[in-house]
Amino acid sequence: MTSTSPQAAPWWRQAVVYQVYPRSFADADGDGLGDLRGVTSRVPHLAELGVDAVWLSPFYPSALSDGGYDVDDHRDVDPRLGTLADFDEMTEALHAAGIRVVVDIVPNHTSDRHPWFREALASPRGSAARGRYVFRDGRDGPAGPMSEPPSSWKSLFGGSAWEPVGDGQWYLHAFAKEQPDLEWSDREVREDFLTTLRFWADRGVDGFRVDVAHGLVRDVDSNLHVELPSTHTALFDDGSHPLWDRDDLMEVYREWRQLFDTYDPPRAAVAEASVHPSRRWRYSDPSSLGQAFTFDLFEAGWDAAQLRRGVELGLEQLDVGASCTWTLANHDCVRAASRYGLPPDPELSSHVAAKAWVTRDGAAPVLDRALGLRRARAGLMLELALPGSTYLYQGEELGLHEVADLPAPVLQDPIAFRSEGAEKGRDGCRVPLPWTPDGSSFGFGPDGGRDPHLPQPAWFAGAAVSVQEADPGSTLHLHRAALERRRGLLGPEELAWEEGPDGVLHWSRPAGRGGRWHCVVNVGGADGSGASVPLPAGELVLTSGPLDDAGHLPPSTTAWVVSG
Ligand code: NOJ
């Protein structure tokens, strides 16, 4: 395992990055959609939380067919979310507070309203305009509008991955039909994205989160006959999947890295790449993007063996000199406080079981809200104690649960429509944040403004930022304390496992201020039961919940201790 001292390392190697989902964070103009001036108005919240960077999900012009991941123009701001001047003002305010800015880049596809796609539709087969996307004739050749799709491939969001355009041709879309896939062997496509990266880097953006980083490059023609159960089968360990994680993709990121390194400091990048763990290094290598998300910890249930496996897989990044990344939540998954409060389903991973629970409108199995929150708090301290960067998702600092009972008519996620009821989708973690216990949108927008774009449940009142401000035991205060103490403890990126009883994870690492920083997670039993455990000798720095009367660590609780 390699180890880099935090002083010598680039900022992002051990950063805490807070994901803002702009439509749902704060609504300054009262139109019901969050906006960039809303983010600016909440910089004090982010500064007090103590995060190192903010990652903004897309805020570009978009029909919002996939929450903004259907981009009309990569170099502008959606007028409903603001202007480029608002973006600059937000960046300045964040920088002034010592917070770096990471933006989302969506290179796998554009929206179907992008000028390139409009031009492709208006152009004949074989034209340069169609060559920027993946157009193919239907299975029976150019037989006209009724032909069969070129292959049986399925979209990740359900339904066919091909959409007909009425002249015998079809275009590929791994996601919604409003997200046509780009053709990355086209030099103009490559050049245009380099221009986009420069555009934002020149505006002072510090880093990029690369959406579907394992997509982009495909071998379509020699594989049209291949049956793929779904385009999601990305976890091949040999690069042989026709659609994902192809070797030629690495050239794209080498070119991006060269561009990033022309800046001082070099721009950071993190890949969202759902690839086999043994191939993550290709994205996180310093000659490539530099960092890659790992989702193993996030996919683990609240179970000691699964969590340990998730940590071990994440730590493999250190072996290749990359920094590790940790996350328990983002805008694509059921919130951790709810995931961890559901009884385990032996048939399904906790992640998939939670999606099924949402689809049943949060009906059986019954959620244990308190247990889920206790574990989410313990999970926070678990991830923050690991070497590497932690990515937090807005609302985690409030311990928010999933809004699992959104009624069908308000749903926006294309997954809900395309899966024909098999999945309900991701809207339940995207409900606008509560800032105050009252007001027409719990302070998300000005009182009396338009209704938030997704309805907020009544229980948001008790979770609001101002309510938690006033409660020293709140999850908000735990986040602030954990981030602040972590900053004082950070040391080299290494970790040693310590002996512990069954159901307990215990590791230590050198603390930057001297001594060793121990993290003890008493995972406990599946139903939250279990014995309390004694803590290692040393200074007790923080716990995610109260110790028992004997000073021992109860189940579903994490402690940090510094030993001499
Ligand atoms: C991953 C993003 O996180 C998700 O929200 C989006 O739907 C897909 N990529 C497609 O862009």
XYZ file of C-alpha atoms and ligand atoms in Angstrom:
575
model
C 0.000 0.000 0.000
C 1.463 3.415 -0.915
C 1.077 6.432 1.286
C 1.122 10.120 0.489
C 1.435 12.783 3.163
C -1.558 15.134 3.125
C 0.660 18.210 2.977
C 2.378 17.098 -0.222
C -0.754 15.746 -1.864
C -3.107 17.511 -4.264
C -6.228 18.890 -2.556
C -8.614 16.283 -3.929
C -6.843 13.178 -2.619
C -8.470 13.447 0.800
C -11.215 15.994 0.218
C -14.778 16.011 1.475
C -16.889 16.810 -1.574
C -20.535 17.801 -1.169
C -22.859 17.017 -4.059
C -25.381 19.715 -4.872
C -28.314 18.597 -6.983
C -29.069 22.148 -8.127
C -32.783 21.810 -8.880
C -33.435 20.672 -5.324
C -30.956 22.569 -3.174
C -32.233 26.143 -2.827
C -34.619 28.208 -4.933
C -33.712 31.912 -4.868
C -36.260 33.147 -7.410
C -39.265 31.207 -6.118
C -40.149 29.380 -9.340
C -40.125 25.980 -7.603
C -36.791 24.887 -9.108
C -33.505 25.289 -7.280
C -31.017 27.624 -8.935
C -27.451 28.876 -8.859
C -28.274 32.000 -6.863
C -29.834 29.604 -4.375
C -26.495 27.825 -4.064
C -24.739 31.175 -3.564
C -27.196 32.101 -0.822
C -26.332 28.890 1.036
C -22.547 29.153 0.905
C -22.502 29.911 4.665
C -24.185 26.523 5.294
C -21.536 24.753 3.214
C -18.717 26.669 4.850
C -19.977 25.873 8.314
C -20.339 22.236 7.363
C -16.645 22.333 6.498
C -16.625 20.731 3.063
C -13.601 21.139 0.785
C -15.482 21.182 -2.496
C -18.916 21.246 -4.035
C -19.800 19.011 -6.971
C -22.728 20.404 -8.928
C -24.882 17.972 -10.867
C -25.801 19.400 -14.300
C -27.190 22.929 -14.417
C -26.976 23.214 -18.208
C -29.911 23.998 -20.525
C -32.033 20.864 -20.594
C -35.601 19.642 -20.973
C -34.935 17.774 -17.686
C -35.926 14.464 -19.238
C -33.257 12.903 -17.029
C -32.830 15.508 -14.315
C -30.428 17.589 -16.415
C -28.255 14.671 -17.584
C -29.878 15.353 -20.949
C -27.778 18.359 -21.933
C -28.790 20.777 -24.707
C -25.695 22.940 -24.467
C -22.675 22.021 -22.359
C -21.398 25.594 -22.240
C -24.319 27.497 -20.792
C -26.650 27.626 -17.782
C -30.309 26.596 -17.925
C -32.173 29.939 -17.870
C -34.438 28.521 -15.154
C -31.345 27.936 -13.009
C -29.604 31.228 -13.788
C -27.008 32.716 -16.079
C -23.286 32.410 -16.634
C -22.916 35.551 -14.532
C -24.725 33.739 -11.695
C -22.343 30.837 -12.147
C -19.348 33.165 -11.854
C -20.804 34.818 -8.779
C -21.433 31.422 -7.174
C -17.880 30.245 -7.963
C -16.461 33.428 -6.505
C -18.497 33.041 -3.323
C -17.501 29.395 -2.919
C -13.851 30.158 -3.552
C -13.959 33.030 -1.092
C -15.179 30.518 1.499
C -12.310 28.156 0.629
C -14.590 25.706 -1.197
C -13.584 24.341 -4.573
C -15.974 23.803 -7.470
C -16.446 20.571 -9.406
C -18.895 20.412 -12.318
C -20.504 17.433 -13.993
C -19.495 16.631 -17.573
C -21.808 14.383 -19.560
C -19.829 13.047 -22.528
C -21.665 9.799 -23.283
C -24.714 11.483 -24.759
C -26.359 14.808 -25.492
C -30.043 15.596 -25.231
C -32.293 15.132 -28.234
C -32.673 18.936 -28.316
C -28.936 19.520 -28.834
C -28.295 21.336 -32.162
C -26.152 18.394 -33.308
C -28.993 15.944 -32.829
C -31.490 18.213 -34.552
C -29.086 18.495 -37.444
C -28.675 14.692 -37.495
C -32.428 14.191 -37.718
C -32.646 16.640 -40.601
C -29.759 14.957 -42.441
C -29.696 11.738 -44.475
C -28.169 8.400 -43.475
C -24.425 8.362 -43.881
C -24.136 12.142 -43.368
C -21.464 13.682 -41.171
C -24.237 14.972 -38.909
C -25.503 11.427 -38.231
C -21.878 10.332 -37.782
C -21.676 12.241 -34.483
C -24.214 9.792 -33.032
C -24.754 6.045 -33.333
C -27.275 5.676 -36.148
C -27.773 2.262 -37.738
C -30.267 0.738 -40.166
C -32.956 -1.474 -38.694
C -32.368 -5.219 -38.619
C -33.961 -5.772 -42.007
C -31.954 -3.047 -43.655
C -33.321 0.333 -44.670
C -36.833 -1.113 -44.987
C -38.672 1.960 -43.780
C -40.303 3.108 -40.598
C -41.540 -0.305 -39.481
C -38.161 -2.081 -39.472
C -36.867 -3.944 -36.399
C -34.220 -2.334 -34.149
C -30.617 -3.112 -35.137
C -30.150 -5.280 -32.023
C -32.020 -6.512 -28.991
C -30.046 -4.336 -26.561
C -31.938 -2.775 -23.702
C -31.662 0.739 -22.315
C -30.451 1.023 -18.722
C -33.696 2.820 -17.978
C -35.826 0.053 -19.507
C -37.136 -0.646 -23.008
C -35.101 -0.881 -26.207
C -31.764 0.935 -26.448
C -32.704 1.950 -30.008
C -35.208 4.548 -31.148
C -36.456 4.755 -34.755
C -36.324 8.074 -36.577
C -38.836 7.199 -39.264
C -36.585 6.615 -42.257
C -35.428 3.066 -41.482
C -32.632 4.232 -39.183
C -32.445 3.987 -35.408
C -30.180 5.699 -32.904
C -28.601 4.162 -29.839
C -29.371 5.470 -26.363
C -28.028 3.613 -23.345
C -30.301 5.762 -21.149
C -33.533 7.585 -22.055
C -34.514 8.099 -25.675
C -33.994 11.821 -25.047
C -30.274 11.009 -24.510
C -28.799 9.900 -27.865
C -25.337 8.355 -27.451
C -22.432 10.194 -29.040
C -19.912 8.605 -31.405
C -16.477 9.177 -29.913
C -14.478 8.112 -32.939
C -15.692 11.397 -34.446
C -12.924 13.991 -34.075
C -15.383 16.869 -33.911
C -17.054 15.293 -30.877
C -13.684 14.974 -29.158
C -12.638 18.524 -29.984
C -15.931 19.930 -28.801
C -15.589 18.318 -25.372
C -12.045 19.652 -25.052
C -13.509 23.081 -25.755
C -16.143 22.488 -23.061
C -13.551 21.432 -20.478
C -11.463 24.506 -21.274
C -14.551 26.708 -21.067
C -15.257 25.695 -17.465
C -11.633 25.391 -16.372
C -11.029 28.941 -17.647
C -13.991 30.101 -15.547
C -12.206 28.820 -12.451
C -13.743 25.372 -12.102
C -11.382 23.174 -10.082
C -12.500 19.746 -11.232
C -14.891 17.596 -13.190
C -17.110 14.642 -12.354
C -17.306 12.566 -15.507
C -20.726 11.001 -16.047
C -20.826 7.412 -17.381
C -17.066 7.592 -17.837
C -16.943 3.936 -18.888
C -19.283 4.553 -21.850
C -18.445 6.710 -24.885
C -16.507 4.161 -26.962
C -18.222 1.040 -28.341
C -17.824 -1.750 -30.824
C -21.343 -1.786 -32.192
C -21.048 -3.334 -35.634
C -19.325 -6.597 -34.800
C -21.702 -7.197 -31.895
C -25.164 -6.423 -33.187
C -26.021 -10.123 -33.155
C -24.907 -10.480 -29.499
C -27.698 -10.783 -26.952
C -26.953 -8.510 -24.017
C -29.337 -9.019 -21.114
C -29.125 -5.280 -20.468
C -26.661 -2.590 -21.394
C -25.829 -2.523 -17.702
C -23.664 -5.650 -17.715
C -20.579 -3.560 -17.288
C -18.606 -5.660 -14.884
C -16.475 -7.558 -17.396
C -12.894 -7.958 -16.241
C -11.314 -8.197 -19.700
C -12.588 -5.215 -21.666
C -14.608 -7.407 -24.001
C -18.028 -5.837 -23.403
C -19.171 -4.228 -26.672
C -20.553 -1.126 -24.971
C -18.626 -0.447 -21.773
C -15.075 0.016 -20.550
C -13.399 -0.403 -23.923
C -9.626 -0.031 -24.187
C -9.794 2.742 -26.815
C -11.538 4.932 -24.261
C -8.273 5.458 -22.441
C -6.983 7.648 -25.282
C -9.830 10.067 -24.644
C -8.888 10.507 -20.999
C -5.168 10.765 -21.734
C -6.031 13.700 -23.954
C -8.203 15.214 -21.197
C -5.441 14.750 -18.634
C -2.984 16.596 -20.893
C -5.452 19.452 -21.008
C -6.080 19.396 -17.225
C -2.335 19.500 -16.591
C -1.936 22.713 -18.565
C -3.689 24.456 -15.665
C -2.091 25.483 -12.400
C -3.082 23.720 -10.262
C -3.975 20.885 -12.630
C -7.708 20.345 -12.833
C -9.047 17.334 -10.952
C -11.411 14.723 -12.333
C -13.367 11.816 -10.933
C -14.827 9.060 -13.089
C -18.269 7.651 -12.552
C -17.309 4.285 -13.994
C -19.296 1.156 -13.170
C -16.521 -1.225 -14.096
C -15.038 -4.366 -12.670
C -13.004 -3.412 -9.561
C -9.865 -4.810 -11.185
C -10.158 -2.235 -13.968
C -10.893 0.919 -11.981
C -7.264 1.950 -11.962
C -7.493 2.663 -15.689
C -9.681 5.674 -14.813
C -8.013 6.671 -11.565
C -4.440 6.468 -12.837
C -2.633 9.844 -12.754
C -2.241 9.678 -16.555
C -6.022 9.328 -16.804
C -8.754 11.094 -14.845
C -6.973 10.719 -11.493
C -9.848 9.461 -9.361
C -12.767 7.029 -9.806
C -15.828 6.449 -7.698
C -16.051 3.101 -5.961
C -19.551 1.949 -5.175
C -18.776 -1.258 -3.272
C -19.212 0.302 0.147
C -22.394 1.954 -0.963
C -23.778 -1.291 -2.352
C -22.982 -3.213 0.847
C -25.738 -3.797 3.334
C -25.281 -2.886 6.996
C -23.353 -6.056 7.615
C -19.786 -6.276 8.929
C -18.499 -8.700 6.286
C -20.077 -6.778 3.417
C -18.859 -3.431 4.712
C -15.342 -4.760 5.216
C -15.327 -6.147 1.673
C -16.499 -2.754 0.393
C -13.644 -1.039 2.212
C -11.100 -3.558 0.964
C -12.183 -3.168 -2.643
C -12.059 0.613 -2.307
C -8.587 0.479 -0.767
C -7.236 -1.308 -3.834
C -6.946 2.159 -5.373
C -4.000 2.802 -3.069
C -2.105 -0.122 -4.579
C -2.028 1.683 -7.916
C -1.127 5.059 -6.421
C -4.610 6.530 -6.851
C -6.608 7.981 -3.988
C -9.675 6.143 -2.717
C -13.207 7.465 -2.945
C -16.042 6.722 -0.555
C -19.712 7.394 -0.850
C -22.883 6.181 0.821
C -25.371 8.247 -1.138
C -25.954 10.210 -4.292
C -28.833 11.360 -6.483
C -29.220 7.891 -8.010
C -29.892 5.794 -4.928
C -32.238 5.331 -2.007
C -31.029 7.498 0.868
C -28.702 5.710 3.293
C -30.860 6.373 6.372
C -33.661 4.407 4.702
C -31.512 1.712 3.085
C -30.013 0.875 6.457
C -33.375 0.841 8.222
C -34.894 -1.931 6.093
C -34.637 -5.565 7.136
C -32.048 -7.354 4.962
C -33.380 -9.312 2.006
C -31.288 -12.461 1.448
C -32.363 -12.509 -2.217
C -31.297 -8.974 -3.080
C -28.429 -6.573 -2.368
C -29.499 -3.841 0.049
C -29.296 -1.344 -2.765
C -31.646 -3.306 -5.019
C -33.929 -4.287 -2.134
C -34.301 -0.615 -1.235
C -35.265 0.259 -4.812
C -37.926 -2.457 -4.688
C -39.193 -1.036 -1.384
C -39.540 2.422 -2.936
C -41.434 0.945 -5.852
C -43.961 -0.395 -3.346
C -44.383 3.221 -2.130
C -42.430 2.433 0.984
C -44.875 -0.273 2.019
C -43.646 -3.530 3.644
C -41.003 -4.339 4.688
C -41.402 -1.763 7.400
C -38.701 0.867 7.712
C -37.106 1.291 11.142
C -36.399 5.000 10.797
C -34.442 5.371 14.022
C -32.203 2.383 13.330
C -31.572 3.542 9.768
C -30.550 6.986 10.970
C -28.303 5.574 13.701
C -26.519 3.475 11.084
C -26.275 6.343 8.586
C -24.550 8.405 11.312
C -22.197 5.502 12.064
C -21.643 5.074 8.303
C -20.678 8.726 7.974
C -17.904 8.351 10.538
C -16.865 5.068 8.932
C -16.326 6.624 5.508
C -14.718 9.808 6.809
C -12.088 7.797 8.690
C -10.908 5.981 5.587
C -7.949 7.249 3.565
C -9.152 9.147 0.495
C -12.026 11.410 -0.487
C -15.580 11.239 0.787
C -18.453 12.320 -1.430
C -21.509 13.462 0.527
C -24.918 14.017 -1.019
C -27.079 17.018 -0.105
C -29.470 16.183 2.723
C -27.191 13.537 4.227
C -26.105 16.198 6.719
C -29.752 16.301 7.819
C -30.032 12.513 8.035
C -32.880 12.693 5.548
C -34.809 9.565 4.774
C -36.034 8.669 1.307
C -39.386 10.187 0.373
C -40.690 6.765 -0.555
C -44.337 7.574 -1.129
C -44.287 10.131 -3.929
C -47.476 9.591 -5.906
C -47.102 8.421 -9.512
C -48.406 11.652 -11.124
C -45.553 13.752 -9.679
C -42.714 11.418 -10.696
C -40.116 12.824 -13.074
C -37.525 10.070 -13.381
C -37.491 8.373 -16.824
C -36.841 5.085 -15.008
C -40.373 5.267 -13.644
C -41.793 5.577 -17.163
C -39.471 3.292 -19.103
C -39.416 0.373 -16.665
C -43.186 -0.006 -16.923
C -43.645 -0.061 -13.176
C -40.767 -2.468 -12.434
C -38.967 0.444 -10.766
C -40.250 3.681 -9.358
C -37.055 5.617 -9.867
C -34.887 8.115 -8.059
C -37.138 11.075 -7.287
C -37.435 10.145 -3.605
C -33.865 11.265 -2.895
C -34.244 14.407 -5.019
C -36.999 16.171 -3.098
C -36.073 19.827 -2.380
C -34.230 20.321 0.901
C -35.942 21.686 4.038
C -34.151 24.722 5.462
C -36.799 25.899 7.943
C -39.680 24.117 9.738
C -42.257 26.449 8.202
C -42.828 28.482 5.056
C -44.554 27.197 1.964
C -41.548 25.093 0.898
C -39.735 24.708 4.235
C -37.394 27.528 3.224
C -36.366 25.896 -0.066
C -37.786 28.928 -1.834
C -39.216 32.249 -0.650
C -42.439 31.892 1.343
C -45.401 32.028 -1.011
C -43.299 31.091 -4.060
C -44.344 28.368 -6.450
C -44.622 24.829 -5.136
C -41.329 22.938 -5.162
C -40.965 20.784 -8.267
C -41.370 17.636 -6.140
C -43.683 17.714 -3.106
C -42.048 17.739 0.324
C -43.488 15.523 3.077
C -44.732 17.016 6.356
C -41.943 15.269 8.280
C -39.372 17.496 6.533
C -40.286 20.180 9.114
C -38.515 18.266 11.882
C -35.423 17.647 9.727
C -34.941 21.269 8.609
C -31.526 22.910 8.867
C -32.665 25.589 11.337
C -34.268 22.957 13.579
C -31.075 20.939 13.662
C -28.979 24.053 14.236
C -30.728 24.411 17.569
C -30.119 20.793 18.608
C -26.534 19.955 19.579
C -27.253 16.227 19.182
C -28.539 16.623 15.628
C -27.138 14.905 12.575
C -26.162 18.329 11.223
C -23.970 18.966 14.271
C -22.497 15.469 13.966
C -21.468 16.236 10.386
C -19.880 19.534 11.369
C -17.993 17.950 14.247
C -16.860 14.958 12.191
C -15.560 17.115 9.344
C -13.766 19.440 11.712
C -12.128 16.651 13.759
C -11.217 14.755 10.580
C -9.333 17.793 9.316
C -7.246 17.752 12.483
C -6.569 14.024 12.246
C -5.770 13.522 8.570
C -2.468 11.841 7.949
C -0.908 9.638 5.313
C -3.229 7.561 3.150
C -2.785 4.180 4.767
C -4.721 1.857 7.004
C -4.064 -1.203 9.179
C -6.832 -3.548 10.281
C -6.966 -4.243 14.013
C -8.330 -7.329 15.716
C -11.934 -6.977 16.794
C -14.840 -9.178 17.829
C -17.257 -10.459 15.212
C -19.530 -7.760 13.875
C -17.003 -5.010 14.621
C -14.761 -3.222 12.124
C -11.658 -1.689 13.642
C -8.744 -0.089 11.835
C -6.140 2.503 12.626
C -4.013 4.893 10.604
C -1.331 7.427 11.455
C -2.897 10.665 12.705
C -1.366 13.790 11.182
C -0.911 15.284 14.670
C 0.903 12.154 15.936
C -0.336 8.887 17.386
C -2.786 6.583 15.672
C -6.348 7.383 14.672
C -8.581 4.403 15.421
C -11.995 3.945 13.898
C -14.212 1.352 15.573
C -17.562 0.527 13.955
C -19.817 -1.709 16.023
C -21.975 -2.909 13.155
C -24.109 -5.192 15.346
C -26.765 -7.667 14.258
C -29.100 -7.439 11.296
C -31.931 -6.229 13.534
C -29.787 -3.708 15.389
C -29.177 -5.973 18.373
C -25.757 -6.938 19.698
C -23.334 -6.373 22.527
C -21.537 -3.147 23.254
C -17.763 -3.336 22.850
C -14.915 -1.682 24.773
C -12.920 1.000 22.971
C -9.149 1.088 22.536
C -7.243 3.133 25.105
C -6.661 6.737 24.141
C -8.449 10.028 23.604
C -12.079 9.607 22.574
C -12.463 12.124 19.753
C -16.050 11.573 18.589
C -18.845 9.020 18.544
C -21.814 8.828 16.205
C -24.166 8.141 19.125
C -24.080 7.807 22.902
C -21.848 5.240 24.618
C -23.479 2.904 27.140
C -23.226 3.371 30.902
C -20.004 1.368 31.027
C -18.448 3.645 28.381
C -18.674 0.895 25.752
C -19.670 1.322 22.101
C -23.212 0.077 21.361
C -24.259 -1.572 18.087
C -24.867 0.657 15.034
C -22.370 3.197 16.398
C -18.879 4.371 15.381
C -16.147 5.910 17.520
C -12.869 7.653 16.732
C -10.075 7.291 19.275
C -6.515 8.608 19.070
C -3.957 6.452 20.803
C -0.507 7.700 21.809
C -25.303 8.746 -14.153
C -26.010 9.849 -13.441
O -25.578 9.861 -12.106
C -27.490 9.577 -13.575
O -28.243 10.435 -12.782
C -27.866 9.695 -15.024
O -29.211 9.318 -15.161
C -27.012 8.787 -15.903
N -25.618 8.844 -15.554
C -27.138 9.164 -17.352
O -26.512 10.382 -17.616
